[in-house]
Each structure stands twice: as C-alpha cells, then as structure tokens.
Tab-separated table of C-alpha atoms in Angstrom:
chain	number	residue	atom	x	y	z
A	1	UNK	CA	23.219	21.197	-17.242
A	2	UNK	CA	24.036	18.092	-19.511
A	3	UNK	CA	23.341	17.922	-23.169
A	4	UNK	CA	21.805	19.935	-24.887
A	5	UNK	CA	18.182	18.910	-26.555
A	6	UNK	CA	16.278	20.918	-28.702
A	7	UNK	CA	14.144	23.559	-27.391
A	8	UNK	CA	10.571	23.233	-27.248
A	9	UNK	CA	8.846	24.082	-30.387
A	10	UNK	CA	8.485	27.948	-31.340
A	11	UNK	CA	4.517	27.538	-31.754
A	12	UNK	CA	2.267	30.131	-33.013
A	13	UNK	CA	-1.266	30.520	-30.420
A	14	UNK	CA	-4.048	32.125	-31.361
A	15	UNK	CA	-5.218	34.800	-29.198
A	16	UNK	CA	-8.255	33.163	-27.548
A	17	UNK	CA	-5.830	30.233	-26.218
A	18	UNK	CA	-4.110	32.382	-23.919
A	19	UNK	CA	-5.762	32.357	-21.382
A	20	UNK	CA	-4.908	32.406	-17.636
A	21	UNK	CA	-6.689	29.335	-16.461
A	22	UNK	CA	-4.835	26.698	-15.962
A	23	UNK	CA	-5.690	23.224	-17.713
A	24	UNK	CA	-6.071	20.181	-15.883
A	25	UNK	CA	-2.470	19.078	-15.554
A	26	UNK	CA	-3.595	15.278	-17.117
A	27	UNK	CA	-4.023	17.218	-20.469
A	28	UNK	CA	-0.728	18.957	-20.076
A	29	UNK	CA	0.549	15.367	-19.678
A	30	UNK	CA	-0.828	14.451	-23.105
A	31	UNK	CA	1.301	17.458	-24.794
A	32	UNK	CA	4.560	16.474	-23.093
A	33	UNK	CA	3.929	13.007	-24.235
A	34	UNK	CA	3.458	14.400	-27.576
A	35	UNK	CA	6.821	16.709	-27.560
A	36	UNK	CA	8.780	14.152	-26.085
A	37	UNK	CA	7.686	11.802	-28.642
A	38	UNK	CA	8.611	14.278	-31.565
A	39	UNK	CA	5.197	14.368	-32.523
A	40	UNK	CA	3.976	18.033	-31.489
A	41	UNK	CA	4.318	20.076	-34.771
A	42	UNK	CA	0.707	20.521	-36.283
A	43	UNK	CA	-0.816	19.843	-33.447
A	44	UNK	CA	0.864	23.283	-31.609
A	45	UNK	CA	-2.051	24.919	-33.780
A	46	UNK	CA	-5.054	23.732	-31.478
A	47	UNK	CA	-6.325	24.331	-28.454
A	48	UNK	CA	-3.654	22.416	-26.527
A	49	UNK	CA	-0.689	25.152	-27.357
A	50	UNK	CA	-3.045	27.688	-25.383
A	51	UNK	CA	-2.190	25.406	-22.564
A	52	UNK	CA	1.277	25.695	-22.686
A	53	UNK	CA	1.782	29.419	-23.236
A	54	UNK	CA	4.952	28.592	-24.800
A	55	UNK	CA	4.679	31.570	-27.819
A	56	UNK	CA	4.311	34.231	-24.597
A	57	UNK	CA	6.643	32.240	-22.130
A	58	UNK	CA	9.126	29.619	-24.398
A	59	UNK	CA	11.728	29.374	-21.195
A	60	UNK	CA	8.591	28.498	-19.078
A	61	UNK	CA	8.565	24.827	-17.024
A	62	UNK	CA	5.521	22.571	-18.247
A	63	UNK	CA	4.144	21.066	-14.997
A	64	UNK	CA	2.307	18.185	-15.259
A	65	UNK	CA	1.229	15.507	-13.231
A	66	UNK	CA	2.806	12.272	-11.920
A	67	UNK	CA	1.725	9.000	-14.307
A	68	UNK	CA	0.079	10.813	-16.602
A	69	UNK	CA	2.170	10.425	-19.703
A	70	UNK	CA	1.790	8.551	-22.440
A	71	UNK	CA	5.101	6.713	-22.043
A	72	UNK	CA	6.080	3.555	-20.753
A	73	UNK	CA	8.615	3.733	-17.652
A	74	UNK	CA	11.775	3.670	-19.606
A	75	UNK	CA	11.145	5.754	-21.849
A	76	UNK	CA	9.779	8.371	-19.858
A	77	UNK	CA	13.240	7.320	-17.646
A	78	UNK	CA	15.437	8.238	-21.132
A	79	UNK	CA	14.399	11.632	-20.895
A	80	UNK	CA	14.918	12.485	-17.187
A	81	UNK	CA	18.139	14.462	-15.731
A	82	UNK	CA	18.340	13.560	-11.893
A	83	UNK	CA	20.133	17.540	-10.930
A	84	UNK	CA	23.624	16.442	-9.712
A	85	UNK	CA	24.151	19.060	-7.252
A	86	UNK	CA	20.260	17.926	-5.214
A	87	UNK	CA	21.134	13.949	-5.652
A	88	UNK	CA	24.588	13.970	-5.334
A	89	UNK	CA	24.645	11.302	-2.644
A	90	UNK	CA	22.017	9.491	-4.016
A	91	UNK	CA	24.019	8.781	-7.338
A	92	UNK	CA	26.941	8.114	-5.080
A	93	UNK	CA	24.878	5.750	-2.974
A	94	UNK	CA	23.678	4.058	-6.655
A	95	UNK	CA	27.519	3.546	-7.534
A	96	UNK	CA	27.157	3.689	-11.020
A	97	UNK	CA	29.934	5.363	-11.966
A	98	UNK	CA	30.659	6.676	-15.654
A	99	UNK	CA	28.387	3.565	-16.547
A	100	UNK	CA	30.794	1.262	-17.824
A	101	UNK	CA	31.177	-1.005	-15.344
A	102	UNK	CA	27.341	-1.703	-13.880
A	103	UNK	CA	26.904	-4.705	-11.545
A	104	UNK	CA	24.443	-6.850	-13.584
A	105	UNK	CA	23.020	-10.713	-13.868
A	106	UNK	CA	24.022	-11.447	-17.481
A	107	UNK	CA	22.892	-14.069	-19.878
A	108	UNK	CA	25.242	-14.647	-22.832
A	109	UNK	CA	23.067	-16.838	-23.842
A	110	UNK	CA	20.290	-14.730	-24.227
A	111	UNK	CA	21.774	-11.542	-24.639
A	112	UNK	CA	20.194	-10.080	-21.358
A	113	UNK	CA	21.123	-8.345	-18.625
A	114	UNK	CA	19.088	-7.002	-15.478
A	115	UNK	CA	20.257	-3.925	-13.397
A	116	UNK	CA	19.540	-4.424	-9.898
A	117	UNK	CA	17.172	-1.850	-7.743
A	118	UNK	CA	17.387	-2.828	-3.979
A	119	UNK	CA	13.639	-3.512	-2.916
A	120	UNK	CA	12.182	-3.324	-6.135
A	121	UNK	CA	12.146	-6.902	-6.686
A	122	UNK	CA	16.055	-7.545	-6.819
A	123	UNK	CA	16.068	-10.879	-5.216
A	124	UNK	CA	13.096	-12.537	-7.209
A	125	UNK	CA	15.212	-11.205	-10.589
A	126	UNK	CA	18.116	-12.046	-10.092
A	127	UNK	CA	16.734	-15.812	-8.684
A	128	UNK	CA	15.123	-15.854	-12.301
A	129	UNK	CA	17.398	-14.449	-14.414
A	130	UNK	CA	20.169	-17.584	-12.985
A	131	UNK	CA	17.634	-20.508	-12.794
A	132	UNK	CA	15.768	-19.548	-15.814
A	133	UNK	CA	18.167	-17.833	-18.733
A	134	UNK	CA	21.732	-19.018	-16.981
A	135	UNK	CA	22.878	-16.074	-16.349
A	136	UNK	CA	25.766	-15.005	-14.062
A	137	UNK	CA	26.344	-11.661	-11.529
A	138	UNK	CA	29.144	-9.838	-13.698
A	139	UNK	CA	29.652	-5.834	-14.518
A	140	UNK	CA	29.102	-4.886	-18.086
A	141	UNK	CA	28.817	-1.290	-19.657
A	142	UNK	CA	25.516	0.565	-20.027
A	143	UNK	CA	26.939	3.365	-21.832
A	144	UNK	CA	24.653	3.956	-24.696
A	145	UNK	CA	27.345	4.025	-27.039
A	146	UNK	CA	28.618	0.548	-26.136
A	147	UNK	CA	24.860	-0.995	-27.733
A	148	UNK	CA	25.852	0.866	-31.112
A	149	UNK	CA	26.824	-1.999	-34.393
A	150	UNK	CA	30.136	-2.984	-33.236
A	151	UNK	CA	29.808	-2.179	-29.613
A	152	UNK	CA	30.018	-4.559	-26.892
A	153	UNK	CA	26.486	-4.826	-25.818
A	154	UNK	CA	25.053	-4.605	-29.471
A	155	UNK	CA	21.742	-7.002	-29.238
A	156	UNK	CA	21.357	-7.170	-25.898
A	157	UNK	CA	18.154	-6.178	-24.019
A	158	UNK	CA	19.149	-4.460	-20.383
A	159	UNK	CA	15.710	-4.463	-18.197
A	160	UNK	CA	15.134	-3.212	-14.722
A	161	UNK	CA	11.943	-3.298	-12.012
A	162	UNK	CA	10.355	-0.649	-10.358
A	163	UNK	CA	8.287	-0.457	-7.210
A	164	UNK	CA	5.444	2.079	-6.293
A	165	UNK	CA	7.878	4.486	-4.487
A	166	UNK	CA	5.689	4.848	-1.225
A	167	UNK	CA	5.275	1.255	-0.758
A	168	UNK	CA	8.906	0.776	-1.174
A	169	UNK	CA	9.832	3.192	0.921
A	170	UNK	CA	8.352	1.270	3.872
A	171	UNK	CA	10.635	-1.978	2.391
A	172	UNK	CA	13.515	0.421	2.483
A	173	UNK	CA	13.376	1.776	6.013
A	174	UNK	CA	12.493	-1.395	7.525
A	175	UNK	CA	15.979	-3.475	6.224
A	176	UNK	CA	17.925	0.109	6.535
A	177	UNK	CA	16.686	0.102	10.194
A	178	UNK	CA	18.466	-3.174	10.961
A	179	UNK	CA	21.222	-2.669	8.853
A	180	UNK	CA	21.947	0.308	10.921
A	181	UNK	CA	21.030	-0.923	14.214
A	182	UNK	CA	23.634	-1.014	17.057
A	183	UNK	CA	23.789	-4.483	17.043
A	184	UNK	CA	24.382	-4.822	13.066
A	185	UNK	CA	26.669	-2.045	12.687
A	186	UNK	CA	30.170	-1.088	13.438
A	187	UNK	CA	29.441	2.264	13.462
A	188	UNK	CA	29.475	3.901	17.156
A	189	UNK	CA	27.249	7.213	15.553
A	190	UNK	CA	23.833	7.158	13.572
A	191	UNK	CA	22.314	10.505	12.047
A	192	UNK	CA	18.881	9.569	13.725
A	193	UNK	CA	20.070	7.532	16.908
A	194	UNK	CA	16.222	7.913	18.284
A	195	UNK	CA	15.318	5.533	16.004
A	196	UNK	CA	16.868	2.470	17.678
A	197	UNK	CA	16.516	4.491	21.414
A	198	UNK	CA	16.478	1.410	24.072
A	199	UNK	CA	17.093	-1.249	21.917
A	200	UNK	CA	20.408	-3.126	22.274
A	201	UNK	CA	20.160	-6.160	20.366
A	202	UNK	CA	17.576	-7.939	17.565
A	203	UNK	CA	15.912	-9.326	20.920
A	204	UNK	CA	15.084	-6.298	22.326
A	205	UNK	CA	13.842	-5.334	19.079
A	206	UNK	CA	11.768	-8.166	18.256
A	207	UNK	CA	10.191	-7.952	21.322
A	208	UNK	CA	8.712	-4.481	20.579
A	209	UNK	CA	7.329	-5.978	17.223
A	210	UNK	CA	6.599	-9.341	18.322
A	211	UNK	CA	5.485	-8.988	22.358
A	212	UNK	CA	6.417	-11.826	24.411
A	213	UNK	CA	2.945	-12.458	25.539
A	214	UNK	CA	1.290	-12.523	22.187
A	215	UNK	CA	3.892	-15.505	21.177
A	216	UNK	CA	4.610	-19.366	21.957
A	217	UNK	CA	8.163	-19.067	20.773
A	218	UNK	CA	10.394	-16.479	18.690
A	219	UNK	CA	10.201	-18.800	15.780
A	220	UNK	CA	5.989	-17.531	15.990
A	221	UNK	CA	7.897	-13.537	15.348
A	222	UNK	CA	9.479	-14.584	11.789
A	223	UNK	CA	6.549	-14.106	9.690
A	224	UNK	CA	3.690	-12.901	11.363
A	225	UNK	CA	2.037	-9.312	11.212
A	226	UNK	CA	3.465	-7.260	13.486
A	227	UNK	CA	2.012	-6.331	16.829
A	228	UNK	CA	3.943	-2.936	17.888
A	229	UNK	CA	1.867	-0.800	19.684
A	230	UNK	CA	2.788	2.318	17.809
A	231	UNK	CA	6.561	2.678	19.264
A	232	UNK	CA	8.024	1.834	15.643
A	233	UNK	CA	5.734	3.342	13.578
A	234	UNK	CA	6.296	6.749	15.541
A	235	UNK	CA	9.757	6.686	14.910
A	236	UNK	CA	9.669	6.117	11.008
A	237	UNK	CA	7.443	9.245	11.463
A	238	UNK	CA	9.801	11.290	13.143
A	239	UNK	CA	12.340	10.088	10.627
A	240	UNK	CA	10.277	10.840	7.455
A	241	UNK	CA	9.647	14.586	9.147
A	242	UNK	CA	12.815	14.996	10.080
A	243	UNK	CA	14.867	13.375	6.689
A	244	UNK	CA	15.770	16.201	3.918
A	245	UNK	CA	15.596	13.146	1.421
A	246	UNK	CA	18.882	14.047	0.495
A	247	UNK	CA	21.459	11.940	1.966
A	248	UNK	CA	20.289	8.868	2.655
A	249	UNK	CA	22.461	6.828	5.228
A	250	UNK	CA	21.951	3.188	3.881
A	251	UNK	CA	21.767	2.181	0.403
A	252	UNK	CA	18.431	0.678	0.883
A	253	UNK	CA	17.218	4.307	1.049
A	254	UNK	CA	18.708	5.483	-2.395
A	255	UNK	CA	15.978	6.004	-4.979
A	256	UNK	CA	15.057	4.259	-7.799
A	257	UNK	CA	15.950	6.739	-10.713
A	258	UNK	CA	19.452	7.671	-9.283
A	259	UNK	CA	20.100	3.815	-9.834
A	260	UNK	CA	19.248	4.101	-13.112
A	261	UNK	CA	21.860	6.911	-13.839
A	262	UNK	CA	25.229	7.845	-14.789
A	263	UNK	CA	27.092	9.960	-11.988
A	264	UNK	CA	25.932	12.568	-14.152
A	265	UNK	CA	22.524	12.442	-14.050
A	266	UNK	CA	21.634	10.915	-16.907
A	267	UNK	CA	19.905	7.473	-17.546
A	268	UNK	CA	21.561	4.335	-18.659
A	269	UNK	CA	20.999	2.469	-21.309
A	270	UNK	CA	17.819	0.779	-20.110
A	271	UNK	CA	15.435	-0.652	-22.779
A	272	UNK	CA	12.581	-2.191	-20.731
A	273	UNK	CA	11.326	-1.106	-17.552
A	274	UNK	CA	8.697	-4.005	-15.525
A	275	UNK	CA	6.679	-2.724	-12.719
A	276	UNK	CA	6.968	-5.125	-9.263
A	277	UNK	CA	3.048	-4.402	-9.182
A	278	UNK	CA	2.523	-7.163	-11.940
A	279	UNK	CA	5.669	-9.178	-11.186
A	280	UNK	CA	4.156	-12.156	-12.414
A	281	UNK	CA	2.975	-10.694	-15.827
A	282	UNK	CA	6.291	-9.307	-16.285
A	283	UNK	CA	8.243	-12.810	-15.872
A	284	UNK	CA	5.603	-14.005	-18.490
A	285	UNK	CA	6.485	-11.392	-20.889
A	286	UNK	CA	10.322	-11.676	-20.707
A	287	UNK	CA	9.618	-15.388	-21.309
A	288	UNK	CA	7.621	-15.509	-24.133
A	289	UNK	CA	10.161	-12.939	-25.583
A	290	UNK	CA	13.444	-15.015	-24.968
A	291	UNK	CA	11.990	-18.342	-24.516
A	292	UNK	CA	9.112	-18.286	-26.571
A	293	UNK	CA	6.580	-19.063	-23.935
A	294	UNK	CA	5.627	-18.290	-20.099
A	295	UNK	CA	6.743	-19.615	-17.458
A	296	UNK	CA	5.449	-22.998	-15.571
A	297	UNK	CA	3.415	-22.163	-12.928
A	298	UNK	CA	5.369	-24.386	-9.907
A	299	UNK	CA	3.180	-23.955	-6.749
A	300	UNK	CA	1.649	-20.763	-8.059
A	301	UNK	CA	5.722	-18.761	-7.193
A	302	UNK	CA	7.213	-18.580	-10.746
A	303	UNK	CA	7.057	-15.018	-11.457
A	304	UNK	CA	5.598	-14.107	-8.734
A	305	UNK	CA	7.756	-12.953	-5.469
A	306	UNK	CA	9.886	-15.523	-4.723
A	307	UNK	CA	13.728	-15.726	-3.508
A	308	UNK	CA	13.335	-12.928	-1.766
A	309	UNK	CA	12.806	-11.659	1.929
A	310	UNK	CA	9.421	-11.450	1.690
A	311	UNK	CA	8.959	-10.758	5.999
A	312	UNK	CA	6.418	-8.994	7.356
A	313	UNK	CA	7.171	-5.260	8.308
A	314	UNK	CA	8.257	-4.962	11.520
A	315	UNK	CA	6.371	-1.756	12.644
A	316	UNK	CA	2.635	-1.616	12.158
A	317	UNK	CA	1.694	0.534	8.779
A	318	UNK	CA	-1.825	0.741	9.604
A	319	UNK	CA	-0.470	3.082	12.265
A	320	UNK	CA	1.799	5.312	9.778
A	321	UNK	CA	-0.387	8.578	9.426
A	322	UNK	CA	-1.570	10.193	6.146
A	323	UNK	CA	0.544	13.106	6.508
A	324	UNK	CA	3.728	11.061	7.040
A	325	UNK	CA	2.795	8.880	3.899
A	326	UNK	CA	2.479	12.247	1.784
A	327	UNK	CA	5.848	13.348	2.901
A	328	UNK	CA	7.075	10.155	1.787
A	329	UNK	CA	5.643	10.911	-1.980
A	330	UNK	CA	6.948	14.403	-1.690
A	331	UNK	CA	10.094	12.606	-1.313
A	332	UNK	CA	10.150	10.650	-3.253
A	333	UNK	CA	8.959	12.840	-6.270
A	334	UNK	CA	11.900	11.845	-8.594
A	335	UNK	CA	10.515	8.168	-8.895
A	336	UNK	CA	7.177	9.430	-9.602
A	337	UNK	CA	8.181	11.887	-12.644
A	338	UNK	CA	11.105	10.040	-14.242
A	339	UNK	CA	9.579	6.644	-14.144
A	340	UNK	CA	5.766	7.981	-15.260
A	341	UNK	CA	4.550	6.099	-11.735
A	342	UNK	CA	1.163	7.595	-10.816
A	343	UNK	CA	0.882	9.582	-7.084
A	344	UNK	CA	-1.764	6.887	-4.825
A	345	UNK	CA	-4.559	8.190	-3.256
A	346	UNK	CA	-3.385	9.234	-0.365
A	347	UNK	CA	-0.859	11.566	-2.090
A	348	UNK	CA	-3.182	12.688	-4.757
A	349	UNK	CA	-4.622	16.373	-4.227
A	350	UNK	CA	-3.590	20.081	-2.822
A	351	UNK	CA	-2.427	18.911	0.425
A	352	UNK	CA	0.989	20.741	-0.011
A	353	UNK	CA	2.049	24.312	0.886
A	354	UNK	CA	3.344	26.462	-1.585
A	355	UNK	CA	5.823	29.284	-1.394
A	356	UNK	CA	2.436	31.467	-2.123
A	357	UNK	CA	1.280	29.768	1.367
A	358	UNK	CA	-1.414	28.534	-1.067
A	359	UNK	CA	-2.243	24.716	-0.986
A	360	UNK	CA	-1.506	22.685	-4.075
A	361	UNK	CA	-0.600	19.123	-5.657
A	362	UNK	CA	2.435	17.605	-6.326
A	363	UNK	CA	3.869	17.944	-9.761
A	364	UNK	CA	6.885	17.115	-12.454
A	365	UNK	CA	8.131	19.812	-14.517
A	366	UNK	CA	10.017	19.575	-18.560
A	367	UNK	CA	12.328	22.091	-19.014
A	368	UNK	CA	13.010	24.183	-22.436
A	369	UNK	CA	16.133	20.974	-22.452
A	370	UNK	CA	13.434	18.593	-23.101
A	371	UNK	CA	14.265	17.299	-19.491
A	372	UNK	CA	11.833	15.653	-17.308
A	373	UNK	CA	12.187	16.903	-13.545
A	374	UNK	CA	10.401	16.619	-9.951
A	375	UNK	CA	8.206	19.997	-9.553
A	376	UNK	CA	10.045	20.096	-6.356
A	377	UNK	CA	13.264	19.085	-4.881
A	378	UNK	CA	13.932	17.790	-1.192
A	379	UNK	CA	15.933	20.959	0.022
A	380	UNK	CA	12.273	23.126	-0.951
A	381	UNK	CA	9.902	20.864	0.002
A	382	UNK	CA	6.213	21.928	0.092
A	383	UNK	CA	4.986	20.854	3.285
C-alpha cells in the first residue's frame, strides 16, 4: 500500500440508519465526493452515514458507481492508487518511471505542458499545443514536489485528455492489430496469433475490410466504412473473451489511468483533465485561459479532431455484440473509477456474475486509505 491518508471519519449513526438495504449507489457517490473533498464532518449525522455503515464496519469498502462523483476527472484521478501488483505491466507499458522524466509537449512560453494518452486525442494535442502555444516534445518532471515555490515546474499547468474507455478501446485494438500484424512486426510469435489467421500482408487484410468487388481502386479502402462481413469483428470478440486485461501486448492497449501514474501507482501531477468527447470545447477553454480568447474556427477543424488518424475502423462495430462490449467496460473498470467517466448504456445494469452467482452492476470501491479503486480487478472478473 502507498501513503498513508487518513481514515475515514469515526461517525456516530443513529440506530434507525442502519439498516440493511442498500442505497442507490449514485447517493453513495455523493458521500465519497463529500469525504474526498474534506467536507463530511456534520454531515456524518444524517441520514447519509446510515448508508455507509462506517460506525458498525469502519474497514468496510464504499462501493459506488462509475461517474457519479462530484469531481472533475483529475481530481477524482489525484485520489486513485492503480494496485501495482494487478497493473504491473500496464505501468510498465505507460513508462513513466519515478515521474521525473515524463515525455511531454512543453510551452515555456506559456508555462504548459500536455502528457500524452495514445488514442485519447494525442495527435490533435500535441498538433495544437506546437502550432498554437510553441511548444516543443521534451521530458520534464511531474513529481508533485517539483511544482512546489522553488521547484522546477512551479506555475506551470500540466493537462491531459481522456476518451470514453469503451470507445477507445475499439481505437486501441484496431492500430494494435496492425502494429502487431505479421507484416508490421519483427516478431515471429503473437499471444493471440488467430487474430491475423490467413492474412499475410496489409493486402490481404484490406481486402477482408474493403472487398475487392465493393471498390474501384484501393485508394476507395482509405476512408470508407468498412465492409467486413463479420470475420474481424469475431476475432476482436474472441480476443476481448479471451484477454485477462492484464498484460496488454502493444502500448496502444495500456489504459488511460496507468499513464497517468508513477510506477507506483500513484497519479502525477496532473492539474486539468479535458474529455476527447468535447474536444472542441476543451481547445476553447485552454485558449481563453492562456491566450485570452478561443480559437479561430479555420474550416470548422480547430479544436476539433484534427492531425490525427482519424480512419475508419477496419472491422464493422455494428457487428461487435453487447456482451463483448460489457467485457470491454469490465475491463476497463480502472478508467471508469479513477477518471469519474460514467459506464454507457450498454454497460449500465446487473449484467455481471458475482462470486454469490448473483447478477449485479459494475462498481468502484474507496478504501479506509481514502483510495479510489475498480470494484473489480481483471484477474476476478465478474462475467
């Protein structure tokens, strides 16, 4: 376990609050807001501390849901621990190190710096962060220490993106899958070779996604929808069924918190957190804050997804089925809890086997350490 935080506050319940019915898991969400904000002391004395139990059970987890916190993404990502010994190869995958020496685009000039999250936007940032606040790819240190008076980063502003974890984990398979491919890689051995089963080069590839007799030309395969006929899509399903979600085999598959974190576990110094799903308001907002207004609009691009490789998927997600989407939230939990990021539809509900064999939802958990965690971890999945 890393630091140590104070424990969760010794409250006193009155008797009729402790019951065994368990509250709606939103309103839970509203009391770890208010403990993690340092702002549960009187309140303990209502109705709410009945929810918690803590008086009767203080070491107990609070389980709450996904998004439901009153906390923006960073600093709901400030008081997460990503469990070393279940992410291991994720934080090795992330490469951050001991945090003082985190690839970044830096402007001096506006004392900003961006930390990089493949498929979360990466390519659009780091297009805007040169062309709009002249800033350069360099390593600097995200150690909270080094933004103390004095330190090295004192005054500057470190922000990040984050991306819906489901619909980046499509992103991610589909560039891992050709980074991987026989005829990218080196490698003579894959850990899932079925993926890439009869296909020997991009060719062979693109014709599965792009048919020959649905095109003119290849140049037609570049950016149009896919038209697979279910061959790729069944094999991210295998994959997502057959994946433990904890060592992921291309850095595209890393998630997003582990990027976020020392080799420890614990988050960098990150002090504003932008969401891909409003790219465009986000760009506006860093603007107005470091150039005092928002961007031009040039062809309707500027903040919006640009710079980046923006190419249709290559299989065909309509085909992707519900239950292979829900495994992808269950693995993708840690996103979901440490960066606030609520479950979508498809994931939302008690569609997941407990060790009870009774059906239930997904959920995040905050520990007596004050530490937000995923409910469940990818070696005990619920499924």
């Amino acid at each position: 376990m890393p630091r140590t935080q104070p424990s969760l506050p010794n409250v006193e319940l009155e008797e009729s609050t402790t019951s065994s019915v368990s509250p709606p898991r939103h309103q839970i969400g509203d009391v770890v807001s208010r403990i993690l904000q340092g702002s549960a002391d009187k309140d303990f004395g209502t109705k709410d501390a009945g929810y918690l139990k803590l008086h009767d059970s203080p070491k107990k987890l609070l389980q709450f849901s996904p998004g439901t916190l009153s906390l923006n993404h960073s600093e709901t990502l400030s008081h997460c621990w990503t469990e070393t010994e279940v992410y291991f190869n994720h934080l090795k995958q992330g490469n951050r190190g001991d945090g003082s020496n985190v690839p970044v685009s830096y402007s001096d000039q506006y004392k900003l710096a961006y930390v990089m999250l493949p498929k979360s936007g990466s390519s659009t940032a780091r297009h805007m962060l040169k062309e709009e606040f002249n800033a350069i790819e360099t390593k600097k240190s995200l150690l909270h220490s080094s933004f103390e008076q004095g330190g090295e980063m004192e005054g500057v502003t470190v922000i990040s993106f984050v991306r819906d974890p489901l619909s980046r984990f499509f992103s991610q398979y589909d560039e891992a899958y050709v980074r991987t491919a026989p005829w990218q890689s080196k490698s003579t051995s894959h850990p899932f070779p079925y993926l890439h089963e009869g296909l020997h080069s991009y060719q062979d590839y693109e014709d599965v996604f792009c048919p020959p007799d649905t095109r003119r030309s290849r140049k037609d395969c570049v950016f149009r929808q896919s038209k697979e006929n279910g061959t790729l899509a069944s094999r991210l399903e295998r994959f997502v069924f057959d994946y433990d979600g904890l060592d992921p085999f291309d850095v595209h598959l890393t998630l997003q918190v582990p990027m976020l974190s020392f080799h420890t576990g614990l988050p960098l110094h990150i002090t504003q957190i932008y969401n891909t799903t409003d790219s465009q308001g986000g760009w506006n907002a860093i603007a107005k804050q470091f150039l005092g207004k928002t961007l031009e609009d040039k062809g309707g691009k500027k903040g919006g997804v640009i710079a980046g490789r923006s190419y249709p998927r290559r299989f065909n997600s309509k085909l992707v089925s519900v239950e292979a989407q829900r495994r992808i939230c269950e693995l993708s939990l840690l996103d979901y809890c440490c960066l606030n990021i609520p479950l979508p539809d498809v994931c939302k509900g008690a569609h997941y086997t407990g060790d009870d064999g009774e059906k239930r939802d997904l959920f995040c958990t905050l520990n007596s350490n004050r530490y937000i965690q995923p409910g469940i971890l990818p070696n005990n999945t619920l499924t």
